[in-house]
Coordinates of C-alpha atoms in Angstrom, one line a residue:
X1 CA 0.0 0.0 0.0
X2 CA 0.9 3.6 -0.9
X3 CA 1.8 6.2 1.6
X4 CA -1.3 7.9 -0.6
X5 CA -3.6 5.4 0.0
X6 CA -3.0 5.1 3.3
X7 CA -3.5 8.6 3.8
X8 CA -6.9 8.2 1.8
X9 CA -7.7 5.4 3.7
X10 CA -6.7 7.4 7.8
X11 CA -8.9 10.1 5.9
X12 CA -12.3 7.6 5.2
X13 CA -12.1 6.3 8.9
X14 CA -12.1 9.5 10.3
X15 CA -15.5 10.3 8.6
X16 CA -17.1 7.2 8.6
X17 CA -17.2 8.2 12.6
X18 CA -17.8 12.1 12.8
X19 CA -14.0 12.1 14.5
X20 CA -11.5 10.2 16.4
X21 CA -12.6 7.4 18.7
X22 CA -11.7 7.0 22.2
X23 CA -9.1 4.2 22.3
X24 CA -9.3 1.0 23.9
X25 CA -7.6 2.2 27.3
X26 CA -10.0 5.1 27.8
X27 CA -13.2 3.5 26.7
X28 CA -12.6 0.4 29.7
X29 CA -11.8 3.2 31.8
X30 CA -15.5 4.8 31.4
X31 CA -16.9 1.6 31.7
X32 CA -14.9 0.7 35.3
X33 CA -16.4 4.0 36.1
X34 CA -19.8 3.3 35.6
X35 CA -20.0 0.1 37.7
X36 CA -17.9 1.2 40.0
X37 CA -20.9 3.8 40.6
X38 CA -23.1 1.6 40.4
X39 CA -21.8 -0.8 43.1
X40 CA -20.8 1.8 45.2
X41 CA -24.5 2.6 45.3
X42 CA -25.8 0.0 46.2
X43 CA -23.2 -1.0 48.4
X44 CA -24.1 2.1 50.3
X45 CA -28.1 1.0 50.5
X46 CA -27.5 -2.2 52.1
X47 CA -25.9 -0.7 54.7
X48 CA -27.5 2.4 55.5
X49 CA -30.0 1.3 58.1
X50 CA -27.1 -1.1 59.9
X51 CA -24.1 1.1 59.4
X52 CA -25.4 5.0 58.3
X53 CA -22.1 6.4 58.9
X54 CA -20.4 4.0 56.8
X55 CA -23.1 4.3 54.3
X56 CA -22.7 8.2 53.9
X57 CA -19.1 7.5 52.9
X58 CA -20.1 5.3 49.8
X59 CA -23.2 7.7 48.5
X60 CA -20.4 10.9 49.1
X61 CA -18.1 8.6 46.7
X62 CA -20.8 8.1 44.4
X63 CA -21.5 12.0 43.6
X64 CA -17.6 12.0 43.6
X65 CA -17.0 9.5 41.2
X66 CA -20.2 11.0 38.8
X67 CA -17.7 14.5 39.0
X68 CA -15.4 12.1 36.4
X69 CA -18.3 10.6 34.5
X70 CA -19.9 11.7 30.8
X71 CA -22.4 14.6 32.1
X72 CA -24.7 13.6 29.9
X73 CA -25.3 9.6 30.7
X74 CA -28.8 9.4 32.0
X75 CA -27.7 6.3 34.8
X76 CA -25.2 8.0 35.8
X77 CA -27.3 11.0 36.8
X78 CA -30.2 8.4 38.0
X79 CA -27.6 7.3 40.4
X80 CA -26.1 11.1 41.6
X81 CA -30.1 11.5 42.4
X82 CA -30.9 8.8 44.4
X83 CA -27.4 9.1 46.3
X84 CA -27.8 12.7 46.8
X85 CA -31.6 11.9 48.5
X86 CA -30.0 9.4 51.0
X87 CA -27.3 11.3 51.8
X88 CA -29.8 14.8 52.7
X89 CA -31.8 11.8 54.9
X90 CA -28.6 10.2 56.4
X91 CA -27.8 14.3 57.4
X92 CA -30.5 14.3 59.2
X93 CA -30.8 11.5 61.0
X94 CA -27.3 11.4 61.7
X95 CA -27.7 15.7 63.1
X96 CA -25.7 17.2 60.0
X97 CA -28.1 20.0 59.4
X98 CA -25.9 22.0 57.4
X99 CA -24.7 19.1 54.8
X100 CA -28.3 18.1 54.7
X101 CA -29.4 21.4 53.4
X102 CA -26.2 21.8 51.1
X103 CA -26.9 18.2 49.6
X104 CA -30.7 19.0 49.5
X105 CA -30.1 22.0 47.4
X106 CA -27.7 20.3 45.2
X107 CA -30.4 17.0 44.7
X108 CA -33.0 19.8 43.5
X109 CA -30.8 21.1 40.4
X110 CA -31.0 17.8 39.3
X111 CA -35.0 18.0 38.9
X112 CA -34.9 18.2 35.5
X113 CA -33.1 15.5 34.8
X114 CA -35.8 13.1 36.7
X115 CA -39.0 12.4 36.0
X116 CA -42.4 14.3 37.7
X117 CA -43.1 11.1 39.8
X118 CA -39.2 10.6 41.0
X119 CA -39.6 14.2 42.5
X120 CA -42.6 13.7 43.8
X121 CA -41.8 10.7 46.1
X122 CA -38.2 12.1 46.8
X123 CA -39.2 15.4 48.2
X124 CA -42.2 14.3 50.1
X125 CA -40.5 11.4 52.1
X126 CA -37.4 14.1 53.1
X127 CA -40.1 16.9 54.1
X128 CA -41.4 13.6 56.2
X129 CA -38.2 13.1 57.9
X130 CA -37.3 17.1 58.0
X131 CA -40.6 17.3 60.2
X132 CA -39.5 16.0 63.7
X133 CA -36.5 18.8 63.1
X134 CA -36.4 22.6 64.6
X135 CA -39.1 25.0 62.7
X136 CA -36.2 27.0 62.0
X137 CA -34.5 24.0 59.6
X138 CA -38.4 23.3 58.8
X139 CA -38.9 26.7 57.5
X140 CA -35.6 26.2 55.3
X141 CA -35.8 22.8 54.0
X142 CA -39.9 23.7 52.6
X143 CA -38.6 27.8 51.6
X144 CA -35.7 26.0 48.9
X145 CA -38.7 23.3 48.3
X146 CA -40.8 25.5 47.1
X147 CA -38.5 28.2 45.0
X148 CA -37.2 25.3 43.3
X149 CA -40.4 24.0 42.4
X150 CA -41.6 27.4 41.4
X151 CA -38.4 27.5 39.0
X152 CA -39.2 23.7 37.6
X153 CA -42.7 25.0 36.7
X154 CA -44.0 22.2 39.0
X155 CA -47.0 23.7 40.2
X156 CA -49.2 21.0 40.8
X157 CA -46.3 19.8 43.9
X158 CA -45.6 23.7 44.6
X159 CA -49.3 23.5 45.5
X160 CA -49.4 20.1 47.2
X161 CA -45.7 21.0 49.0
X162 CA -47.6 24.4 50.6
X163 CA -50.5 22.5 51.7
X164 CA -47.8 19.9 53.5
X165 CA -46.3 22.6 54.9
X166 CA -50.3 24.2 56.1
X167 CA -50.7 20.9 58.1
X168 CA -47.1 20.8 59.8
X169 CA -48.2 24.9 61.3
X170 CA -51.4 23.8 62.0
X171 CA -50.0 20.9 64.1
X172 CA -46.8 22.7 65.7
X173 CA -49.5 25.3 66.2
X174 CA -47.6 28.1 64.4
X175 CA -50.9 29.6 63.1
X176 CA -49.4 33.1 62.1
X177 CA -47.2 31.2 59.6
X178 CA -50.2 29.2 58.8
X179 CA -52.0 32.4 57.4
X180 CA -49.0 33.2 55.3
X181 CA -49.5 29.8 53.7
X182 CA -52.6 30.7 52.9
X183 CA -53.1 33.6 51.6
X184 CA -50.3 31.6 49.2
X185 CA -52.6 29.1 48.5
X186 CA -56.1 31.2 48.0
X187 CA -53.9 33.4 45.6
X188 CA -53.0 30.0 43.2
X189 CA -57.1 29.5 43.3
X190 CA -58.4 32.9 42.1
X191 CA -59.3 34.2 38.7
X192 CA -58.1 37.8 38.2
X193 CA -61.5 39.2 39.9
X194 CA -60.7 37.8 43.0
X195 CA -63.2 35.2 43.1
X196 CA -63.0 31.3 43.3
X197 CA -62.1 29.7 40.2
X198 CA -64.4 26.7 40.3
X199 CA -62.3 25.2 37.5
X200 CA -59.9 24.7 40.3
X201 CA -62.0 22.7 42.3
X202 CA -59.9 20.1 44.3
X203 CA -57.7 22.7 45.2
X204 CA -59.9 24.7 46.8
X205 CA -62.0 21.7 48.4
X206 CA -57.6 21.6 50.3
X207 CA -57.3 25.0 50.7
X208 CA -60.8 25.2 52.3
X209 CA -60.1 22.2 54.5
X210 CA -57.0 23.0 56.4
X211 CA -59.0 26.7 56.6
X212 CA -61.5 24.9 58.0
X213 CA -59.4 22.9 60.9
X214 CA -57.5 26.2 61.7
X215 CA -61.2 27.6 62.3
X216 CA -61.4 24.9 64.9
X217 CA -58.3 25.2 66.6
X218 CA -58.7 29.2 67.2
X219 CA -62.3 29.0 67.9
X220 CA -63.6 31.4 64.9
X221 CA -67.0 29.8 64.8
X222 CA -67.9 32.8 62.9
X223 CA -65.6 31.9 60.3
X224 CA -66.5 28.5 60.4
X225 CA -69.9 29.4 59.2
X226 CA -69.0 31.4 56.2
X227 CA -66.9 28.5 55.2
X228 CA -68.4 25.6 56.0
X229 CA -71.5 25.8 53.0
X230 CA -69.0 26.7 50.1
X231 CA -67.2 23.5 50.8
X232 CA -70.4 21.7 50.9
X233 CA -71.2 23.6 47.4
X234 CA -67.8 22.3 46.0
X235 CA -68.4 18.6 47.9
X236 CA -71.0 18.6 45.2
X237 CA -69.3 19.6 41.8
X238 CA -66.5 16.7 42.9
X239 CA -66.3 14.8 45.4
X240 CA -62.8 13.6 47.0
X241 CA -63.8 11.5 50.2
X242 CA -60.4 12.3 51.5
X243 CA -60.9 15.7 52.1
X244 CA -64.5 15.5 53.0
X245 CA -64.2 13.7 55.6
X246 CA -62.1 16.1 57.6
X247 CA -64.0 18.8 56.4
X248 CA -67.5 16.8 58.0
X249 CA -65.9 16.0 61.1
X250 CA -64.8 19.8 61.8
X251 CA -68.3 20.4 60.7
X252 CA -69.8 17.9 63.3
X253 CA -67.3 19.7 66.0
X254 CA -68.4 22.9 65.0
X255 CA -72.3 21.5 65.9
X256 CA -71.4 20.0 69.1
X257 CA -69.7 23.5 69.7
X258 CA -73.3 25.2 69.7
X259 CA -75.3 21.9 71.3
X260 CA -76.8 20.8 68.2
X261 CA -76.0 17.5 68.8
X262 CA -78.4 15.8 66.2
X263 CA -76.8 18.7 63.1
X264 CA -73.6 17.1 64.7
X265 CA -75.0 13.5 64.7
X266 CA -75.7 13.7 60.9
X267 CA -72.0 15.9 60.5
X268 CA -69.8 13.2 61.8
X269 CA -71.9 10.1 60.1
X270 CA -70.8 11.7 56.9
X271 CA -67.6 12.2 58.0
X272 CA -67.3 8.5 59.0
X273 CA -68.7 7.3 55.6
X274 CA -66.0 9.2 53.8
X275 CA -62.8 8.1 56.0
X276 CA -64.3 4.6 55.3
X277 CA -64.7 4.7 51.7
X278 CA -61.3 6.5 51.4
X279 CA -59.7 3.9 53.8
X280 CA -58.5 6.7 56.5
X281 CA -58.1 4.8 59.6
X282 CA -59.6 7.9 61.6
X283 CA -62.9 6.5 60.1
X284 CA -62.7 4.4 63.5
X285 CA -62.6 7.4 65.9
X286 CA -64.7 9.2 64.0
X287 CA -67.5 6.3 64.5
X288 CA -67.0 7.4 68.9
X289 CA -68.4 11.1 67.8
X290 CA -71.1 9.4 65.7
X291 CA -71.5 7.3 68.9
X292 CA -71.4 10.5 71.4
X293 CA -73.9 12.9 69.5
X294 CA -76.3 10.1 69.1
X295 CA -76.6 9.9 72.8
X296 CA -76.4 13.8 73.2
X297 CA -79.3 14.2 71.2
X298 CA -81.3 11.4 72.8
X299 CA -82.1 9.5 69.1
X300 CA -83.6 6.2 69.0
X301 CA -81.5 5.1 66.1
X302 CA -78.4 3.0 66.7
X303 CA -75.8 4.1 64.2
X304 CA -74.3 0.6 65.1
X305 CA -77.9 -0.7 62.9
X306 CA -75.9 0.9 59.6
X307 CA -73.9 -1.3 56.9
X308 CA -71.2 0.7 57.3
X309 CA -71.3 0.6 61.4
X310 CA -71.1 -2.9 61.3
X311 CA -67.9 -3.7 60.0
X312 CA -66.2 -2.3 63.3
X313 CA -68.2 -4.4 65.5
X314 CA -65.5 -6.4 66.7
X315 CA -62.7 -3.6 67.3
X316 CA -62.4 -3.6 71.2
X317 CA -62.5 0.1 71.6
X318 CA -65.4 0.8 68.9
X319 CA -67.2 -3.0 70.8
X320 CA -66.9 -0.3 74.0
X321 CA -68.8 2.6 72.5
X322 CA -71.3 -0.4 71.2
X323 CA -71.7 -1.4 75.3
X324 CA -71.8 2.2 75.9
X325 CA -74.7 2.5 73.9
X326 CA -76.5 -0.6 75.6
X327 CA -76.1 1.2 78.8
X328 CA -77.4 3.9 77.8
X329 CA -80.7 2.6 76.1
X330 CA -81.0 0.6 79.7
X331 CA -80.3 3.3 81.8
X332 CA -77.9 1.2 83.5
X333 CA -75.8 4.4 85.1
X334 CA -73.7 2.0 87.0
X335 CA -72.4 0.0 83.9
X336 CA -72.6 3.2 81.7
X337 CA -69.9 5.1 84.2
X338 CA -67.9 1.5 84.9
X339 CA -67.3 1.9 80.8
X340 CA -66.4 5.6 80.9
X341 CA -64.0 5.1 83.4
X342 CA -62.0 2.3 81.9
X343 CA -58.4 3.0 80.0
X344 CA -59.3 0.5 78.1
X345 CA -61.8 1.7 76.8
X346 CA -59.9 4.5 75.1
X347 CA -62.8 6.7 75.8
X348 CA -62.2 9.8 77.9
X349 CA -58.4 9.9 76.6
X350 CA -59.9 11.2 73.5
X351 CA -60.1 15.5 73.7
X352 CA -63.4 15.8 72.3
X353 CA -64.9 12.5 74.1
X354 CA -63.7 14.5 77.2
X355 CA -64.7 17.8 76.5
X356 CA -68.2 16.0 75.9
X357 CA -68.6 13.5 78.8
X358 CA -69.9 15.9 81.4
X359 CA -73.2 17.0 78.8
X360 CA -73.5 13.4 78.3
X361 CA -73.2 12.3 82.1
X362 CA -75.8 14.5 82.5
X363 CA -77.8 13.4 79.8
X364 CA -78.2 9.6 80.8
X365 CA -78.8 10.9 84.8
X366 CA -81.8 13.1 83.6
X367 CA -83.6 9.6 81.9
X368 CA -82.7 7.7 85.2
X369 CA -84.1 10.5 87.5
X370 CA -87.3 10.1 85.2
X371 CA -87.3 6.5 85.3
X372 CA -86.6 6.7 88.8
X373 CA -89.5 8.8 89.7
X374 CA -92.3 7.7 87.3
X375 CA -94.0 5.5 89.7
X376 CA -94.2 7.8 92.5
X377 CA -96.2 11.0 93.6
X378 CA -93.6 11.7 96.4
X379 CA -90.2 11.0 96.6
X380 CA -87.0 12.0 98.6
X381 CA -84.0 13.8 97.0
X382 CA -81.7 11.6 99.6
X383 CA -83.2 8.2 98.0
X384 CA -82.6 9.3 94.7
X385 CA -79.1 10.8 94.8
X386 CA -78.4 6.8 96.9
X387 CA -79.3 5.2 94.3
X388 CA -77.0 7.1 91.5
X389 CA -74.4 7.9 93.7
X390 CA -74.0 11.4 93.2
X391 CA -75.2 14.3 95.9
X392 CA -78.3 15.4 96.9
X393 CA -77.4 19.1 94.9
X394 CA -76.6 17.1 91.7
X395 CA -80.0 15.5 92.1
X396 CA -82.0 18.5 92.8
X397 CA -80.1 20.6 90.3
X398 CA -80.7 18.1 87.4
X399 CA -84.2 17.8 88.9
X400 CA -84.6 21.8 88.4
X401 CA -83.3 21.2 84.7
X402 CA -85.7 18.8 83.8
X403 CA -88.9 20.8 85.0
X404 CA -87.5 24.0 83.4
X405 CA -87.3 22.0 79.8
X406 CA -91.0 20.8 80.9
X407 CA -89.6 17.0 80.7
X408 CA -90.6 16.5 84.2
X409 CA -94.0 17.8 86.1
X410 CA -93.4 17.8 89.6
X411 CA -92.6 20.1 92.4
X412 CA -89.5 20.1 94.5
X413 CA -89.9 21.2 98.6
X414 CA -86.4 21.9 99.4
X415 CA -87.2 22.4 102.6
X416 CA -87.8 19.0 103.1
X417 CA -86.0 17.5 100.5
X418 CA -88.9 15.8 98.6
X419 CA -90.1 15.6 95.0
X420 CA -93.7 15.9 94.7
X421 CA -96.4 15.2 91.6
X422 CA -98.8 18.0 90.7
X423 CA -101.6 16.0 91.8
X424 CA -100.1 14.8 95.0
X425 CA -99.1 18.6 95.4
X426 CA -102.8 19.3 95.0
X427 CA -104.4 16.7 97.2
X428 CA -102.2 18.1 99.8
X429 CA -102.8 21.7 99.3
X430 CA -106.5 20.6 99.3
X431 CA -106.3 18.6 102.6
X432 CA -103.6 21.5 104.1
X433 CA -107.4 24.0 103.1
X434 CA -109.9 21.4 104.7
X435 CA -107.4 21.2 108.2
X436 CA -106.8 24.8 108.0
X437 CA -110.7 25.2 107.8
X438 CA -111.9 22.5 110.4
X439 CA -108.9 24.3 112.8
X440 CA -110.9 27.5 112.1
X441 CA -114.1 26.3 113.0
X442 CA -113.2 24.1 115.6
X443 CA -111.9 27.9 116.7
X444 CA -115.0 29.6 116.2
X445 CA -117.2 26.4 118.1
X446 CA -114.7 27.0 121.1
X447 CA -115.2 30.6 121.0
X448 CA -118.9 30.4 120.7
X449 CA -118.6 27.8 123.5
X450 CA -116.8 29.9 125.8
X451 CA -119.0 32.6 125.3
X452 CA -122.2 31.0 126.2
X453 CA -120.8 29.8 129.1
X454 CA -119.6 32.9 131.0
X455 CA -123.2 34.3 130.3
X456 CA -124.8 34.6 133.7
X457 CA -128.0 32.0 134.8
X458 CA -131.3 33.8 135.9
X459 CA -132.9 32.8 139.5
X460 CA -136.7 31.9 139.7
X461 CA -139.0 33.7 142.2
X462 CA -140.6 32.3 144.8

């Protein structure tokens, strides 16, 4: 061969190819790269849980070794991702708070390069570990969150992130940075009128419901009020269980607030069927308030009779309330209190269940007193208060409360400390007149007596 032809032969390699080609020295080296990523990886993952020092070595190696790898090979970055996620969690757990957030913001440059799902579940299970932390490391881990989002055009988990964020204040109890949140929120729902865009439906169905619950935790029934029918209006149009349901049971609390304990009744019923069809687990304490306004408003419907009822029949603490309500439809105060009071039971642990107990103590005494009573026109306060173990004042003043609602027709005499009917009172308010008239004119015959008697006696002539 030619020194020409091998010139036009160098010449026709080089653009069969588009250039030179690695040689065979550099092309094994980018392949020992790659797996030595990739078992670094996942040499790191199987130790993490055992050995999480050890494993934040490894995944710091990883993103070391990627520094030397092609920029633009999609398993490479795949890997940088996922290492760069365990190492902000490792930070955290391991009280690195600094590195985690350094790491955290480097993992969320890389959110274009990973699909909308990938984000998703990265982000929220860190936010989920981030949450036992300081609010101070809160605030900053959910601020970057959400400006990097905002930057990724990810609105959809800029919106869900915020509304993680809502339920975190509400339940530190930070409600000033709560209203931040949602004044945030309310702006992403509103056409450029400032009214609701009902297009945006589900979103406002969230933004309404953790309104809702902070309604409940500051007490601003008033609120409450306003917002309670437009999420009942929007319940309509579509209809996410999962939301509903805490929207209802707020509702029911908001009821039981003002004593209207069947409007409650019906509140939390709905809010049960919705936990239960959504498969919340709070469908089971939910069931106790259905349970608890049921009594409070005296109804002769068992909730327990319902399809949906049934199915927790043989939970211990939800087979309680079921007992509970047995008592109750017995009047069996003794058994009714012996439940109450048992930890067990799980019953006056619960805040509302407590807040409620008294009202419903109350409640189940009122039908015993009128049980109690019904065959007698007289009875004494001290016989009564015996047989329910409570004081002769809790008697009379539950007494007092039952005639002023018209539920009970008799007449107390304090003095005495007896419970009279109307028509015993009468008989003896008759027979008090007849005595006080017999004393008068046995009076009046003694008087008339007397008199004749001290009149002198004339003396016949001879």
């Amino acid at each position: 061969m030619s020194s020409d032809e091998g010139s036009e032969y160098e010449y026709e390699y080089e653009s069969d190819y588009g250039g030179s080609q690695p040689d065979e020295g550099e092309e094994e080296m980018i392949d020992e790269t790659a797996v030595k990523i990739e078992n670094t990886f996942y040499e790191a993952d199987d130790c993490k849980n055992t050995d999480p020092t050890r494993a934040l070595q490894l995944f710091l190696q990883v993103i070391s070794l990627q520094a030397d790898a092609p920029k633009d090979n999609k398993d490479h970055t795949k890997y940088q991702f996922m290492s760069l996620e365990n190492i902000v969690k490792l930070c955290a757990n391991l009280g690195k708070p600094d590195e985690m957030i350094a790491h955290y913001e480097e993992m969320l440059q890389l959110l274009p390069n990973v699909t909308r799902n990938e984000c998703t579940d990265s982000i929220n299970s860190i936010l989920d570990i981030v949450s036992s932390l300081s609010s101070t490391i809160i605030s900053k881990m959910y601020t970057i969150t959400l400006q990097a989002l905002r930057t990724a055009n990810n609105d959809r988990l800029w919106f869900q992130t915020n509304i993680k964020l809502g339920k975190l204040y509400l339940e530190l109890g930070e409600y000033a940075n709560l209203h931040r949140v949602l004044e945030q929120l309310q702006a992403s729902c509103k056409l450029a009128d400032g009214s609701d865009d009902t297009s945006k439906a589900t979103s406002l169905l969230d933004v309404y419901c953790l309104e809702i619950q902070l309604c409940t935790a500051t007490n601003d029934t008033a609120k409450m009020k306003v917002l309670y029918p437009k999420t009942l209006g929007l319940d309509a149009a579509i209809s996410d269980p999962r939301i509903m349901g805490v929207i209802r049971e707020e509702g029911g609390k908001m009821y039981m607030s003002e004593g209207l304990w069947s409007e409650a009744y019906n509140e939390f019923f709905e809010s049960f069927r919705n936990y239960q069809e959504a498969g919340n687990a709070r469908a089971k304490q939910c069931l106790k308030y259905v349970v608890l306004a049921n009594m409070l408003a005296s109804s002769d419907i068992n909730p327990f009779d319902s399809r949906e009822a049934k199915v927790f029949k043989d939970v211990d603490e939800i087979n309680a309330m079921l007992l509970l309500r047995a008592a109750y439809d017995t009047n069996d105060i003794q058994q009714f209190e012996k439940i109450l009071k048992n930890p067990k039971n799980q019953i006056s642990s619960d805040p509302l269940m407590k807040r409620y107990l008294d009202p419903l103590l109350r409640n189940i005494r009122c039908h015993v007193i009128l049980k109690l009573v019904g065959p007698y026109q007289s009875v004494l306060l001290s016989s009564i208060a015996q047989d329910m173990n409570i004081s002769v004042q809790d008697v009379e003043l539950l007494m007092v409360e039952l005639i002023n609602d018209g539920r009970l027709h008799r007449k107390i005499d304090q003095q005495n400390g007896v419970l009279y009917s109307l028509e015993h009172q009468k008989a003896r308010e008759i027979g008090s007149k007849t005595v006080e008239a017999l004393a008068k004119w046995t009076q009046a015959l003694s008087a008339l007596n007397a008199g004749l008697q001290s009149r002198p006696v004339g003396i016949k002539s001879m």
